[in-house]
């Protein structure tokens, strides 16, 4: 592999006296798509947030183009935040802002000289791209989970990111909306963006990932390349359980 765009080296993360992610080393190649899969509650979202530089590891380090993210200065950090966009599992829109303001804020922060008319045009463009057709001057609480996901996705696209971190990004959507987002992600893949996503959807994973990483007990168990998983008859079991074969104990001692 060429130098990875993101590299996690022996990363651990503890919260409330529990090690949620343990000694995780992963490399993400620029222009490639990685699916993070496995059972619920095993650490997928935490691994994704660590890779995205949103959580500071309690052990080890995460590197963006060879630079330790925890040691980046404010300017480098801002540049990285503009280049790397996140769609959170719970969308994480700002509850006290209307949708327009939620979309305006990243543009104001990252492109302070942008004219209001250009901001409006870009906001309208991304809203249209994700297929959101209702009012954008209402607050997130008035939307369904699926609609919130669409706006979260629109927010991630706003600054034309080079890296996307997508957490369960189609899970609460109807088929039409999911297809639309799949189409957008395929376009980003064709533009050689780096994409790291969490999903339980067999077809999406099979069709869109270059690599699958399974997370069980807060650490990677399997890392499979496309030729190792496309024809793999255990693929649905790998996605759901993160492992294949006999039940085994994970690092926390729960039997899988
Ligand atoms: N900040 C936190 N404090 C305490 N526990 C957490 C925190 N974040 C996640 N967890 C716990 O760590 C485990 C893994 O969480 P998560 O990464 O969200 O799993 P997944 O995305 O695979 O469902 C869960 O048991 C979750 O409750
Ligand atoms: Mg999760």
mmCIF file of C-alpha atoms and ligand atoms in Angstrom:
data_model
loop_
_atom_site.group_PDB
_atom_site.id
_atom_site.type_symbol
_atom_site.label_atom_id
_atom_site.label_comp_id
_atom_site.label_asym_id
_atom_site.label_seq_id
_atom_site.Cartn_x
_atom_site.Cartn_y
_atom_site.Cartn_z
ATOM 1 C CA UNK A 1 0.000 0.000 0.000
ATOM 2 C CA UNK A 2 1.099 3.574 -0.656
ATOM 3 C CA UNK A 3 1.373 5.728 2.478
ATOM 4 C CA UNK A 4 -2.070 5.458 4.081
ATOM 5 C CA UNK A 5 -4.105 8.664 4.328
ATOM 6 C CA UNK A 6 -5.242 7.613 7.816
ATOM 7 C CA UNK A 7 -3.345 5.246 10.028
ATOM 8 C CA UNK A 8 -4.326 4.008 13.490
ATOM 9 C CA UNK A 9 -1.335 2.667 15.397
ATOM 10 C CA UNK A 10 -2.052 0.577 18.493
ATOM 11 C CA UNK A 11 -5.005 2.794 19.387
ATOM 12 C CA UNK A 12 -6.964 2.295 22.600
ATOM 13 C CA UNK A 13 -9.821 4.356 23.983
ATOM 14 C CA UNK A 14 -11.168 4.234 27.533
ATOM 15 C CA UNK A 15 -14.284 5.810 28.982
ATOM 16 C CA UNK A 16 -15.806 5.299 32.402
ATOM 17 C CA UNK A 17 -13.036 2.884 33.382
ATOM 18 C CA UNK A 18 -13.708 0.618 30.418
ATOM 19 C CA UNK A 19 -11.463 0.070 27.420
ATOM 20 C CA UNK A 20 -13.956 0.434 24.564
ATOM 21 C CA UNK A 21 -11.313 0.188 21.832
ATOM 22 C CA UNK A 22 -8.226 -1.896 22.409
ATOM 23 C CA UNK A 23 -4.869 -1.942 20.621
ATOM 24 C CA UNK A 24 -6.293 -1.265 17.191
ATOM 25 C CA UNK A 25 -3.969 -0.831 14.216
ATOM 26 C CA UNK A 26 -5.564 -0.115 10.849
ATOM 27 C CA UNK A 27 -4.506 1.582 7.640
ATOM 28 C CA UNK A 28 -6.857 3.394 5.249
ATOM 29 C CA UNK A 29 -5.626 3.981 1.733
ATOM 30 C CA UNK A 30 -6.457 7.188 -0.122
ATOM 31 C CA UNK A 31 -9.218 6.780 -2.689
ATOM 32 C CA UNK A 32 -10.449 3.487 -1.239
ATOM 33 C CA UNK A 33 -13.615 2.520 0.616
ATOM 34 C CA UNK A 34 -13.504 0.576 3.878
ATOM 35 C CA UNK A 35 -16.556 -0.968 5.555
ATOM 36 C CA UNK A 36 -16.451 -1.368 9.331
ATOM 37 C CA UNK A 37 -18.822 -4.163 10.320
ATOM 38 C CA UNK A 38 -19.795 -6.332 13.272
ATOM 39 C CA UNK A 39 -22.374 -6.688 16.046
ATOM 40 C CA UNK A 40 -23.884 -3.730 17.907
ATOM 41 C CA UNK A 41 -22.098 -2.271 20.892
ATOM 42 C CA UNK A 42 -18.680 -3.688 19.996
ATOM 43 C CA UNK A 43 -16.927 -0.428 19.145
ATOM 44 C CA UNK A 44 -17.560 0.362 15.445
ATOM 45 C CA UNK A 45 -18.687 3.959 16.016
ATOM 46 C CA UNK A 46 -15.851 4.576 18.464
ATOM 47 C CA UNK A 47 -13.263 3.258 15.971
ATOM 48 C CA UNK A 48 -14.801 5.507 13.289
ATOM 49 C CA UNK A 49 -14.678 8.584 15.556
ATOM 50 C CA UNK A 50 -11.061 7.816 16.474
ATOM 51 C CA UNK A 51 -10.143 7.488 12.780
ATOM 52 C CA UNK A 52 -11.924 10.800 12.132
ATOM 53 C CA UNK A 53 -9.891 12.514 14.853
ATOM 54 C CA UNK A 54 -12.982 13.307 16.925
ATOM 55 C CA UNK A 55 -11.868 11.302 19.948
ATOM 56 C CA UNK A 56 -8.386 11.487 21.396
ATOM 57 C CA UNK A 57 -6.924 7.996 21.968
ATOM 58 C CA UNK A 58 -5.990 7.032 25.505
ATOM 59 C CA UNK A 59 -3.222 4.877 24.011
ATOM 60 C CA UNK A 60 -1.473 4.818 20.647
ATOM 61 C CA UNK A 61 -2.036 7.468 17.955
ATOM 62 C CA UNK A 62 -3.958 8.260 14.770
ATOM 63 C CA UNK A 63 -2.070 9.758 11.849
ATOM 64 C CA UNK A 64 -3.420 11.815 8.947
ATOM 65 C CA UNK A 65 -0.892 11.779 6.118
ATOM 66 C CA UNK A 66 1.805 10.858 8.616
ATOM 67 C CA UNK A 67 0.899 13.599 11.136
ATOM 68 C CA UNK A 68 -0.248 12.662 14.620
ATOM 69 C CA UNK A 69 -3.742 14.153 14.834
ATOM 70 C CA UNK A 70 -3.495 14.691 18.600
ATOM 71 C CA UNK A 71 -0.444 16.905 18.044
ATOM 72 C CA UNK A 72 -1.875 19.027 15.216
ATOM 73 C CA UNK A 73 -2.074 22.791 15.702
ATOM 74 C CA UNK A 74 -5.321 24.728 15.272
ATOM 75 C CA UNK A 75 -4.760 25.580 11.601
ATOM 76 C CA UNK A 76 -3.922 21.982 10.658
ATOM 77 C CA UNK A 77 -6.870 20.769 12.660
ATOM 78 C CA UNK A 78 -9.256 23.153 10.921
ATOM 79 C CA UNK A 79 -7.907 22.092 7.528
ATOM 80 C CA UNK A 80 -8.435 18.456 8.454
ATOM 81 C CA UNK A 81 -11.979 19.145 9.698
ATOM 82 C CA UNK A 82 -12.792 20.740 6.350
ATOM 83 C CA UNK A 83 -11.367 17.801 4.393
ATOM 84 C CA UNK A 84 -12.848 15.071 6.549
ATOM 85 C CA UNK A 85 -16.630 15.033 6.943
ATOM 86 C CA UNK A 86 -18.637 12.864 9.309
ATOM 87 C CA UNK A 87 -22.197 11.554 9.173
ATOM 88 C CA UNK A 88 -22.943 10.478 12.743
ATOM 89 C CA UNK A 89 -25.070 7.443 13.557
ATOM 90 C CA UNK A 90 -27.593 9.720 15.306
ATOM 91 C CA UNK A 91 -27.106 12.511 12.713
ATOM 92 C CA UNK A 92 -26.044 14.961 15.486
ATOM 93 C CA UNK A 93 -27.663 18.045 13.978
ATOM 94 C CA UNK A 94 -27.637 21.116 16.223
ATOM 95 C CA UNK A 95 -30.998 20.962 17.979
ATOM 96 C CA UNK A 96 -31.266 24.699 18.687
ATOM 97 C CA UNK A 97 -30.636 25.744 15.084
ATOM 98 C CA UNK A 98 -32.877 25.375 12.072
ATOM 99 C CA UNK A 99 -31.683 23.191 9.180
ATOM 100 C CA UNK A 100 -30.532 26.161 7.159
ATOM 101 C CA UNK A 101 -28.388 27.348 10.084
ATOM 102 C CA UNK A 102 -27.019 23.819 10.600
ATOM 103 C CA UNK A 103 -25.859 23.896 6.983
ATOM 104 C CA UNK A 104 -24.707 27.493 7.023
ATOM 105 C CA UNK A 105 -22.380 27.101 9.996
ATOM 106 C CA UNK A 106 -19.700 24.842 8.409
ATOM 107 C CA UNK A 107 -19.507 27.155 5.397
ATOM 108 C CA UNK A 108 -19.171 30.216 7.639
ATOM 109 C CA UNK A 109 -16.393 28.511 9.612
ATOM 110 C CA UNK A 110 -14.423 27.038 6.720
ATOM 111 C CA UNK A 111 -15.062 29.688 4.062
ATOM 112 C CA UNK A 112 -15.429 32.942 6.046
ATOM 113 C CA UNK A 113 -15.122 35.070 2.899
ATOM 114 C CA UNK A 114 -17.899 33.273 1.030
ATOM 115 C CA UNK A 115 -20.727 35.620 0.044
ATOM 116 C CA UNK A 116 -24.178 34.917 1.573
ATOM 117 C CA UNK A 117 -25.636 34.370 -1.919
ATOM 118 C CA UNK A 118 -22.975 31.754 -2.686
ATOM 119 C CA UNK A 119 -23.587 30.077 0.674
ATOM 120 C CA UNK A 120 -27.307 29.919 -0.082
ATOM 121 C CA UNK A 121 -26.629 28.470 -3.513
ATOM 122 C CA UNK A 122 -24.342 25.750 -2.095
ATOM 123 C CA UNK A 123 -26.857 24.904 0.653
ATOM 124 C CA UNK A 124 -29.661 24.590 -1.893
ATOM 125 C CA UNK A 125 -27.429 22.434 -4.076
ATOM 126 C CA UNK A 126 -26.588 19.883 -1.357
ATOM 127 C CA UNK A 127 -30.168 19.777 -0.069
ATOM 128 C CA UNK A 128 -31.324 18.983 -3.599
ATOM 129 C CA UNK A 129 -28.585 16.389 -4.087
ATOM 130 C CA UNK A 130 -29.717 14.400 -1.033
ATOM 131 C CA UNK A 131 -33.364 14.688 -2.072
ATOM 132 C CA UNK A 132 -34.674 16.672 0.916
ATOM 133 C CA UNK A 133 -37.748 18.513 -0.299
ATOM 134 C CA UNK A 134 -39.363 19.997 2.816
ATOM 135 C CA UNK A 135 -38.788 23.369 4.445
ATOM 136 C CA UNK A 136 -35.212 24.047 5.568
ATOM 137 C CA UNK A 137 -36.286 26.712 8.082
ATOM 138 C CA UNK A 138 -37.457 24.193 10.665
ATOM 139 C CA UNK A 139 -35.529 22.573 13.487
ATOM 140 C CA UNK A 140 -34.160 18.993 13.447
ATOM 141 C CA UNK A 141 -36.688 17.819 16.079
ATOM 142 C CA UNK A 142 -39.437 18.254 13.468
ATOM 143 C CA UNK A 143 -37.823 15.691 11.145
ATOM 144 C CA UNK A 144 -37.967 11.909 11.066
ATOM 145 C CA UNK A 145 -34.691 10.053 11.746
ATOM 146 C CA UNK A 146 -34.377 9.402 8.013
ATOM 147 C CA UNK A 147 -34.838 13.080 7.133
ATOM 148 C CA UNK A 148 -32.263 14.017 9.762
ATOM 149 C CA UNK A 149 -29.839 11.569 8.096
ATOM 150 C CA UNK A 150 -30.387 13.308 4.748
ATOM 151 C CA UNK A 151 -29.552 16.708 6.250
ATOM 152 C CA UNK A 152 -26.556 15.209 8.077
ATOM 153 C CA UNK A 153 -25.388 13.830 4.735
ATOM 154 C CA UNK A 154 -25.945 17.200 3.057
ATOM 155 C CA UNK A 155 -23.882 18.841 5.814
ATOM 156 C CA UNK A 156 -21.072 16.343 5.199
ATOM 157 C CA UNK A 157 -21.037 17.142 1.462
ATOM 158 C CA UNK A 158 -21.062 20.937 1.887
ATOM 159 C CA UNK A 159 -17.328 21.595 1.894
ATOM 160 C CA UNK A 160 -16.570 18.965 -0.796
ATOM 161 C CA UNK A 161 -14.633 16.651 1.546
ATOM 162 C CA UNK A 162 -11.752 14.437 0.542
ATOM 163 C CA UNK A 163 -12.543 11.906 3.260
ATOM 164 C CA UNK A 164 -15.941 10.746 4.457
ATOM 165 C CA UNK A 165 -16.730 8.919 7.679
ATOM 166 C CA UNK A 166 -20.269 7.550 7.449
ATOM 167 C CA UNK A 167 -21.890 5.811 10.413
ATOM 168 C CA UNK A 168 -24.939 3.626 9.632
ATOM 169 C CA UNK A 169 -25.698 6.067 6.853
ATOM 170 C CA UNK A 170 -28.648 4.313 5.173
ATOM 171 C CA UNK A 171 -30.144 2.537 8.175
ATOM 172 C CA UNK A 172 -33.164 4.763 8.859
ATOM 173 C CA UNK A 173 -33.919 5.610 5.226
ATOM 174 C CA UNK A 174 -36.608 4.338 2.872
ATOM 175 C CA UNK A 175 -35.419 2.580 -0.306
ATOM 176 C CA UNK A 176 -35.650 5.648 -2.533
ATOM 177 C CA UNK A 177 -33.658 7.846 -0.169
ATOM 178 C CA UNK A 178 -31.103 5.069 0.456
ATOM 179 C CA UNK A 179 -30.632 4.603 -3.317
ATOM 180 C CA UNK A 180 -30.069 8.304 -3.727
ATOM 181 C CA UNK A 181 -27.346 8.377 -1.060
ATOM 182 C CA UNK A 182 -25.761 5.215 -2.486
ATOM 183 C CA UNK A 183 -25.634 6.991 -5.857
ATOM 184 C CA UNK A 184 -23.944 10.002 -4.256
ATOM 185 C CA UNK A 185 -21.372 7.846 -2.486
ATOM 186 C CA UNK A 186 -20.653 5.977 -5.747
ATOM 187 C CA UNK A 187 -20.003 9.331 -7.407
ATOM 188 C CA UNK A 188 -17.586 10.231 -4.592
ATOM 189 C CA UNK A 189 -15.866 6.869 -5.069
ATOM 190 C CA UNK A 190 -15.437 7.622 -8.768
ATOM 191 C CA UNK A 191 -13.853 10.939 -7.739
ATOM 192 C CA UNK A 192 -11.360 8.909 -5.642
ATOM 193 C CA UNK A 193 -12.501 10.176 -2.275
ATOM 194 C CA UNK A 194 -11.556 8.094 0.760
ATOM 195 C CA UNK A 195 -14.617 6.612 2.426
ATOM 196 C CA UNK A 196 -14.862 4.758 5.728
ATOM 197 C CA UNK A 197 -18.348 3.600 6.570
ATOM 198 C CA UNK A 198 -20.181 1.525 9.154
ATOM 199 C CA UNK A 199 -23.067 -0.538 7.819
ATOM 200 C CA UNK A 200 -25.003 -3.751 8.351
ATOM 201 C CA UNK A 201 -26.323 -3.818 4.792
ATOM 202 C CA UNK A 202 -24.931 -6.849 2.941
ATOM 203 C CA UNK A 203 -25.532 -5.497 -0.563
ATOM 204 C CA UNK A 204 -24.023 -2.081 0.179
ATOM 205 C CA UNK A 205 -20.956 -3.639 1.773
ATOM 206 C CA UNK A 206 -20.537 -6.184 -1.016
ATOM 207 C CA UNK A 207 -20.960 -3.673 -3.810
ATOM 208 C CA UNK A 208 -19.177 -0.659 -2.403
ATOM 209 C CA UNK A 209 -16.342 -1.686 -0.083
ATOM 210 C CA UNK A 210 -12.768 -2.376 -1.172
ATOM 211 C CA UNK A 211 -11.932 -3.692 2.298
ATOM 212 C CA UNK A 212 -14.005 -5.008 5.199
ATOM 213 C CA UNK A 213 -12.832 -4.661 8.793
ATOM 214 C CA UNK A 214 -14.767 -6.478 11.499
ATOM 215 C CA UNK A 215 -14.787 -5.060 15.023
ATOM 216 C CA UNK A 216 -15.524 -7.369 17.937
ATOM 217 C CA UNK A 217 -14.812 -6.568 21.581
ATOM 218 C CA UNK A 218 -13.309 -3.221 20.645
ATOM 219 C CA UNK A 219 -10.695 -4.502 18.225
ATOM 220 C CA UNK A 220 -10.366 -5.668 14.608
ATOM 221 C CA UNK A 221 -10.812 -9.390 14.065
ATOM 222 C CA UNK A 222 -10.878 -9.817 10.304
ATOM 223 C CA UNK A 223 -9.572 -7.550 7.571
ATOM 224 C CA UNK A 224 -10.729 -8.799 4.180
ATOM 225 C CA UNK A 225 -9.973 -7.424 0.739
ATOM 226 C CA UNK A 226 -12.576 -7.477 -2.031
ATOM 227 C CA UNK A 227 -11.363 -10.713 -3.592
ATOM 228 C CA UNK A 228 -11.523 -12.328 -0.142
ATOM 229 C CA UNK A 229 -15.101 -11.320 0.604
ATOM 230 C CA UNK A 230 -17.088 -10.968 -2.640
ATOM 231 C CA UNK A 231 -17.591 -14.687 -3.166
ATOM 232 C CA UNK A 232 -17.324 -15.513 0.534
ATOM 233 C CA UNK A 233 -20.270 -17.688 1.531
ATOM 234 C CA UNK A 234 -19.883 -16.550 5.151
ATOM 235 C CA UNK A 235 -20.189 -12.858 4.286
ATOM 236 C CA UNK A 236 -23.539 -12.263 6.008
ATOM 237 C CA UNK A 237 -22.260 -14.029 9.145
ATOM 238 C CA UNK A 238 -19.068 -11.945 9.024
ATOM 239 C CA UNK A 239 -21.118 -8.742 8.802
ATOM 240 C CA UNK A 240 -23.462 -9.645 11.631
ATOM 241 C CA UNK A 241 -21.053 -11.376 14.008
ATOM 242 C CA UNK A 242 -17.679 -10.040 12.949
ATOM 243 C CA UNK A 243 -16.305 -13.574 13.065
ATOM 244 C CA UNK A 244 -16.972 -16.925 11.408
ATOM 245 C CA UNK A 245 -17.096 -20.438 12.740
ATOM 246 C CA UNK A 246 -17.327 -21.599 16.336
ATOM 247 C CA UNK A 247 -18.584 -19.184 19.010
ATOM 248 C CA UNK A 248 -15.592 -17.628 20.704
ATOM 249 C CA UNK A 249 -14.888 -15.291 23.552
ATOM 250 C CA UNK A 250 -14.250 -11.685 22.695
ATOM 251 C CA UNK A 251 -11.788 -9.496 24.531
ATOM 252 C CA UNK A 252 -14.379 -8.540 27.160
ATOM 253 C CA UNK A 253 -15.132 -12.150 27.904
ATOM 254 C CA UNK A 254 -18.700 -12.162 26.495
ATOM 255 C CA UNK A 255 -19.476 -15.285 24.509
ATOM 256 C CA UNK A 256 -20.421 -14.371 20.956
HETATM 257 N N1 LIG B 1 -18.223 7.896 25.799
HETATM 258 C C1 LIG B 1 -18.584 6.679 26.223
HETATM 259 N N2 LIG B 1 -18.661 6.409 27.538
HETATM 260 C C2 LIG B 1 -18.988 5.181 27.977
HETATM 261 N N3 LIG B 1 -19.280 4.142 27.191
HETATM 262 C C3 LIG B 1 -19.239 4.362 25.871
HETATM 263 C C4 LIG B 1 -18.901 5.624 25.299
HETATM 264 N N4 LIG B 1 -18.938 5.524 23.958
HETATM 265 C C5 LIG B 1 -19.293 4.250 23.702
HETATM 266 N N5 LIG B 1 -19.469 3.558 24.829
HETATM 267 C C6 LIG B 1 -19.796 2.122 24.929
HETATM 268 O O1 LIG B 1 -18.813 1.399 24.209
HETATM 269 C C7 LIG B 1 -19.378 0.327 23.488
HETATM 270 C C8 LIG B 1 -19.110 0.451 22.003
HETATM 271 O O2 LIG B 1 -19.860 1.549 21.510
HETATM 272 P P1 LIG B 1 -19.966 1.902 19.961
HETATM 273 O O3 LIG B 1 -18.614 2.236 19.452
HETATM 274 O O4 LIG B 1 -21.026 2.940 19.838
HETATM 275 O O5 LIG B 1 -20.443 0.502 19.351
HETATM 276 P P2 LIG B 1 -21.107 0.143 17.926
HETATM 277 O O6 LIG B 1 -21.012 1.323 17.055
HETATM 278 O O7 LIG B 1 -20.326 -1.045 17.444
HETATM 279 O O8 LIG B 1 -22.533 -0.235 18.220
HETATM 280 C C9 LIG B 1 -20.853 0.319 23.843
HETATM 281 O O9 LIG B 1 -21.043 -0.578 24.902
HETATM 282 C C10 LIG B 1 -21.107 1.757 24.278
HETATM 283 O O10 LIG B 1 -22.186 1.844 25.183
HETATM 284 MG MG1 LIG B 2 -22.462 2.487 16.236
#
